[in-house]
Tab-separated table of C-alpha atoms in Angstrom:
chain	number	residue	atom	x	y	z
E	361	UNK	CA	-1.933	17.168	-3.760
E	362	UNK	CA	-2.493	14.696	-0.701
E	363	UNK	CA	0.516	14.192	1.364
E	364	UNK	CA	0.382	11.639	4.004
E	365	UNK	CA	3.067	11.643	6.736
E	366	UNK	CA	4.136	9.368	9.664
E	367	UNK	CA	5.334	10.102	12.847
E	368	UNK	CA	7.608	8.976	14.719
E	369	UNK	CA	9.162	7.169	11.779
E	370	UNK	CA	10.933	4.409	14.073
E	371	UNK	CA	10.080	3.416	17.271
E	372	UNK	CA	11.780	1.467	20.244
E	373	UNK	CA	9.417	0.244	23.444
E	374	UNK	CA	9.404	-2.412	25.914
E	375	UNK	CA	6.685	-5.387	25.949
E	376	UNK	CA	3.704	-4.581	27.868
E	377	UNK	CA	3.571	-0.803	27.116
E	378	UNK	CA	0.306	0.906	25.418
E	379	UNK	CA	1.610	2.969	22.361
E	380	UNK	CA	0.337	5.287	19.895
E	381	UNK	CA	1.503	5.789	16.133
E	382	UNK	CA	0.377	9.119	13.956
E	383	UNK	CA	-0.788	9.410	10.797
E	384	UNK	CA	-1.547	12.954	9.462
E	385	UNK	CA	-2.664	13.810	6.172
E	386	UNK	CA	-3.154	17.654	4.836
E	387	UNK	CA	-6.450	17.421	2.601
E	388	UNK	CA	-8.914	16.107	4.581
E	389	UNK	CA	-11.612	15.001	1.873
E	390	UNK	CA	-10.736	11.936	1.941
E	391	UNK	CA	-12.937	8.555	1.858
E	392	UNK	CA	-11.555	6.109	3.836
E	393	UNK	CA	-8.231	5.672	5.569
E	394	UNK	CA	-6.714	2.184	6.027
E	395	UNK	CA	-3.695	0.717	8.633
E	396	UNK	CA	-1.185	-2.257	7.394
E	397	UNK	CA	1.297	-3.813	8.692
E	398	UNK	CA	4.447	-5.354	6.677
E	399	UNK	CA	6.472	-7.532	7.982
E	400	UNK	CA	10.460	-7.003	6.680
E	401	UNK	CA	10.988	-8.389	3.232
E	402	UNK	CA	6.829	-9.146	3.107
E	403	UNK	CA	3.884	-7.709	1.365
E	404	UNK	CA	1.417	-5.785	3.129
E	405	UNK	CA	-1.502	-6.875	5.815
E	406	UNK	CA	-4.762	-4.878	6.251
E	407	UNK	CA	-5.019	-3.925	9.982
E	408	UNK	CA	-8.130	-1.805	10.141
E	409	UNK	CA	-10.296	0.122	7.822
E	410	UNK	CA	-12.476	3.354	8.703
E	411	UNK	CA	-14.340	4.833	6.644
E	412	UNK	CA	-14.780	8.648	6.752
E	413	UNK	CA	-18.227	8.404	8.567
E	414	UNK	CA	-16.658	6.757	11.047
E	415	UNK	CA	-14.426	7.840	14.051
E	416	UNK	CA	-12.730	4.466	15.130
E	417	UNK	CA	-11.986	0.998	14.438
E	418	UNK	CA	-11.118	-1.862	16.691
E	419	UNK	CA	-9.413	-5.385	16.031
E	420	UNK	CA	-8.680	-6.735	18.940
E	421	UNK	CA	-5.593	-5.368	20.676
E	422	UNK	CA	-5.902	-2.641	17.946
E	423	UNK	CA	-7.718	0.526	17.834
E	424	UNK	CA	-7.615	3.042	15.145
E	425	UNK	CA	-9.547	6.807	15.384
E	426	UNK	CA	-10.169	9.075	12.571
E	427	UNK	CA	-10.126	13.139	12.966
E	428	UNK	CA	-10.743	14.499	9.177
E	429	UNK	CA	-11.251	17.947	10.114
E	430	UNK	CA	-7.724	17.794	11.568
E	431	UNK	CA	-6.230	15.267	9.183
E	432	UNK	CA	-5.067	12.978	11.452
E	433	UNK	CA	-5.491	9.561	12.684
E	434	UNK	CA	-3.718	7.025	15.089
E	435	UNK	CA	-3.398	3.821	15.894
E	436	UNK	CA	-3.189	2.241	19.253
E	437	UNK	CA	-1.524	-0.648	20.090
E	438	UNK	CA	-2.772	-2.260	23.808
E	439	UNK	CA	-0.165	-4.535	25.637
E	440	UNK	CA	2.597	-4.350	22.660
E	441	UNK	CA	3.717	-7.785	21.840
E	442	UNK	CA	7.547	-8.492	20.140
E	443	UNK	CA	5.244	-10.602	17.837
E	444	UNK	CA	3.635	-7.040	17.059
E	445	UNK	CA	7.636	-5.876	15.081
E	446	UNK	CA	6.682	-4.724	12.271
E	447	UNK	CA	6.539	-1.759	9.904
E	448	UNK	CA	2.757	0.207	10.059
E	449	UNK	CA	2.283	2.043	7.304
E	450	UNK	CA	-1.429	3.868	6.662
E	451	UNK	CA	-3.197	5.076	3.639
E	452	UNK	CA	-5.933	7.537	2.945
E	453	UNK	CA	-8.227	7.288	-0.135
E	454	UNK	CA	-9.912	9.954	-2.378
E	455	UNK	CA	-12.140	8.793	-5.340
E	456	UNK	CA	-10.333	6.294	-6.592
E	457	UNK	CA	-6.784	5.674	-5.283
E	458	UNK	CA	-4.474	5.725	-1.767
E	459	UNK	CA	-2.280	7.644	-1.188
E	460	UNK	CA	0.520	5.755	1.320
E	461	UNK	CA	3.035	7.013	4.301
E	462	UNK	CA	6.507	6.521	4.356
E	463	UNK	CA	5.575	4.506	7.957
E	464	UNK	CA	6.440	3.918	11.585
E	465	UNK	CA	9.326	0.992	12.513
E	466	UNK	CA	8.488	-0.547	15.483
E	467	UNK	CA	10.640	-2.651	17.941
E	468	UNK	CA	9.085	-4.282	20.421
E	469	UNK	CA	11.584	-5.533	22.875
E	470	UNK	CA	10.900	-8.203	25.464
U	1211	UNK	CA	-9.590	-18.411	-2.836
U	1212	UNK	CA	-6.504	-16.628	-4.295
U	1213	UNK	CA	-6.996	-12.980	-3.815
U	1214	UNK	CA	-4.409	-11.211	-5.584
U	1215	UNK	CA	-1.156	-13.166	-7.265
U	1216	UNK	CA	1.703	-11.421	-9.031
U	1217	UNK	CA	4.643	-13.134	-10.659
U	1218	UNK	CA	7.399	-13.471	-10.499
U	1219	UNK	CA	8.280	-12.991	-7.580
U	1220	UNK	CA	12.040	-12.118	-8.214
U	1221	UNK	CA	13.855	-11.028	-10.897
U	1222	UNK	CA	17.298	-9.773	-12.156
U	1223	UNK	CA	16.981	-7.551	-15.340
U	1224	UNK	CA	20.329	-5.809	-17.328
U	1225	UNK	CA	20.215	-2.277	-18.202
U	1226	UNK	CA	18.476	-1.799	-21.339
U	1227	UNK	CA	15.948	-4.726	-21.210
U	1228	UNK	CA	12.419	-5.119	-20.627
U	1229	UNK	CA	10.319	-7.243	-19.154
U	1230	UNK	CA	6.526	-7.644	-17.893
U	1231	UNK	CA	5.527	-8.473	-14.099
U	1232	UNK	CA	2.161	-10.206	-14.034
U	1233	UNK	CA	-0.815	-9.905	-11.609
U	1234	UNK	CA	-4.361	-11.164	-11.706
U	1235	UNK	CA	-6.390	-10.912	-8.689
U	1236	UNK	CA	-10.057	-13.362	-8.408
U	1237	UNK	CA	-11.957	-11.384	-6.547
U	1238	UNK	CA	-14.078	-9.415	-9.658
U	1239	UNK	CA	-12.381	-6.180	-8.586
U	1240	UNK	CA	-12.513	-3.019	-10.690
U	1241	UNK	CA	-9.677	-0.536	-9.212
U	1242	UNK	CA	-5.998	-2.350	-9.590
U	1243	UNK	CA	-2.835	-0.536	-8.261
U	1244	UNK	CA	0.476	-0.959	-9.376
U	1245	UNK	CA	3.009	0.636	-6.375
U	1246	UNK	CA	7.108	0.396	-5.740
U	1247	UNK	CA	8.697	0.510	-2.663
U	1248	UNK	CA	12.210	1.309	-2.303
U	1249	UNK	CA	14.265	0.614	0.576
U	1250	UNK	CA	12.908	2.099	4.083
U	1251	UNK	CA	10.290	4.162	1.894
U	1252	UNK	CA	6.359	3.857	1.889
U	1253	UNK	CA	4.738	2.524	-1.134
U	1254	UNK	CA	4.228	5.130	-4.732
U	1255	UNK	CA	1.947	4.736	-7.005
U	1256	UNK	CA	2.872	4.297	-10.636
U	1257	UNK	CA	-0.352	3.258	-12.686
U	1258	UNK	CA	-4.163	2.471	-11.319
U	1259	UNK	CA	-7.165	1.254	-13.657
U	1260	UNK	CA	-10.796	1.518	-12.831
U	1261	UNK	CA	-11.699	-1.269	-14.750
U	1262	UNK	CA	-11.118	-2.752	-18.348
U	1263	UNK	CA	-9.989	-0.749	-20.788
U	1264	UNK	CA	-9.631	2.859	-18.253
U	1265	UNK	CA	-5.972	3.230	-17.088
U	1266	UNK	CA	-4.437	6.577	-15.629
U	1267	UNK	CA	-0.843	7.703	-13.982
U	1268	UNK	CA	-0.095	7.662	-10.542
U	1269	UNK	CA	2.645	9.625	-8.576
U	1270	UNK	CA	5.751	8.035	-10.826
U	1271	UNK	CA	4.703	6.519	-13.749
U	1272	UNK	CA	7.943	7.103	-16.210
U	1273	UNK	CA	9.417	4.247	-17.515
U	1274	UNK	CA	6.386	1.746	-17.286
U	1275	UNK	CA	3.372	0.959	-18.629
U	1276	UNK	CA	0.359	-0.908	-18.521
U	1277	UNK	CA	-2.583	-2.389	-20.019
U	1278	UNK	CA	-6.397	-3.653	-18.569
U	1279	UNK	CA	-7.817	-6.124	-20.882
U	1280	UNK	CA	-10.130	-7.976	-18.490
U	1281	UNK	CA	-11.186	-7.148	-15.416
U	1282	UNK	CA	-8.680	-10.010	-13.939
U	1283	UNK	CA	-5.520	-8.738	-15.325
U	1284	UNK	CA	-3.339	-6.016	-14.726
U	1285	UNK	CA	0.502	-6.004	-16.232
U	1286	UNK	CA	2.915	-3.732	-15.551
U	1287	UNK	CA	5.629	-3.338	-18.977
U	1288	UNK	CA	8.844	-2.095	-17.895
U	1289	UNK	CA	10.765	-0.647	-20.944
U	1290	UNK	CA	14.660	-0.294	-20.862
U	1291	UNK	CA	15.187	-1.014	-17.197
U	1292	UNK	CA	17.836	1.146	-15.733
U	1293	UNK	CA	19.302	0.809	-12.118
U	1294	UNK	CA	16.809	3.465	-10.840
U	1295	UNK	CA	13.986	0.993	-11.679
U	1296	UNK	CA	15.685	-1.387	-8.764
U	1297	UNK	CA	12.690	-1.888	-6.167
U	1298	UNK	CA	9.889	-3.616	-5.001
U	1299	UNK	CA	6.624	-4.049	-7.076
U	1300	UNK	CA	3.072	-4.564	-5.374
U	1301	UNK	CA	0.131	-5.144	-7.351
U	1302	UNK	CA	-3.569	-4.270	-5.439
U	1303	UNK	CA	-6.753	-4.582	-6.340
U	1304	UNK	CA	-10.128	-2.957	-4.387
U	1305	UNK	CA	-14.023	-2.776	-4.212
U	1306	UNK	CA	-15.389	0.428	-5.047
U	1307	UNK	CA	-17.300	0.973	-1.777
U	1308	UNK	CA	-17.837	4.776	-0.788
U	1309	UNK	CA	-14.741	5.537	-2.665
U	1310	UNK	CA	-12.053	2.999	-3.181
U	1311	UNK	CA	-12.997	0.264	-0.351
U	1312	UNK	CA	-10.415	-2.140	0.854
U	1313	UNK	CA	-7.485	-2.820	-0.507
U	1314	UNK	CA	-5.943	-6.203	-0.844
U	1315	UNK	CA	-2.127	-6.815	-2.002
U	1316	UNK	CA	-0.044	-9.494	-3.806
U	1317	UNK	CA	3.176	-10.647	-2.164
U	1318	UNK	CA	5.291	-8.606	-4.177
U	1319	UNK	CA	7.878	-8.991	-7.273
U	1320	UNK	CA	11.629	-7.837	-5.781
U	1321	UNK	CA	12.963	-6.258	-8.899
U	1322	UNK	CA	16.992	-5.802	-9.285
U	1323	UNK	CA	18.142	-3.853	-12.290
U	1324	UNK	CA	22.331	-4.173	-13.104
């Protein structure tokens, strides 16, 4: 059974710094693996998708790698934002469903 | 262009009864997701369909059902709501690119069972 999990599961930075979040997931065939972000009381907002032939996305500010061997992926967040608050939450895929984290809470203060 | 709509988008239910949440999506997607999320929780998957007609159980699927017709519609049936049931329900739909391919959500339908 795929478990997904999400570390650190809050967060607490000051604007400007570069930060990581985890995502680690314990079977690794997977097919793709996909970032959101939700906003509090909102749905979710696709972030980045990578497929499992792929090693990393990139969005702007945003970059997201993919290790399947190891299960794990992260996202990076360049010059954090307070506008970037949110909840991140990522998902990994088998044949035909996603399987979610519980997600990372992240403060940005200014 | 719509994407994916589920209604409504609140609702206060009494022990005991039932009631359907609605979502349609336009974008001619096969695989629809039904997930909850409770309070400071990531999201759990109670029913997915790979197109009309072909519906299967996700990770909590007691107390709910649901029903693909057309490739448009997906409604989620909750029988004798209890408090347990309090949450909130997202409705997805996806591609089927290498697997499932993106996957797009409704706004949600905040659910409060008394």
């Amino acid at each position: 059974k795929q478990e997904v999990t999400q570390i650190p599961a809050a967060l607490s930075v000051p604007e400007g710094e570069n930060l990581v979040l985890n995502c680690s997931f314990t079977d690794s065939a997977i097919y793709n693996l996909q970032w959101f972000r939700q906003d509090p009381g909102k749905g979710l907002t696709s972030l980045l998708l990578i497929q499992s032939s792929q090693r990393e996305q990139t969005s702007g500010r945003l970059n997201a790698s993919l290790d399947k061997s190891s299960g794990r992926s992260t996202l990076y967040i360049a010059a954090s934002q307070p506008g970037d608050s949110a909840t991140y939450l990522c998902a990994v895929s088998g044949t035909y469903k996603y399987i979610f984290g519980t997600g990372t809470r992240l403060k940005v203060l200014a | 262009n719509a994407g994916v709509t589920q209604t409504p988008k609140f609702r206060i239910l009494k022990i005991g009864q039932s009631m359907t949440l609605q979502c349609t999506q336009d974008m001619n997607h096969n695989y629809m997701y039904w997930y909850r999320q409770d309070p400071g929780m990531g999201l759990k998957l109670i029913y997915y369909s790979v197109g009309a007609g072909i519906t299967d159980k996700g990770e909590v699927p007691n107390g709910y059902n649901v029903s693909r017709s057309t490739t448009e519609d997906f409604p989620l049936r909750l029988e004798l709501a209890a408090p347990s049931q309090t949450s909130v329900y997202f409705c997805a739909s996806s591609s089927e690119f290498s697997g499932v391919g993106e996957l797009f959500f409704g706004e949600g339908s905040r659910l409060t069972v008394l």
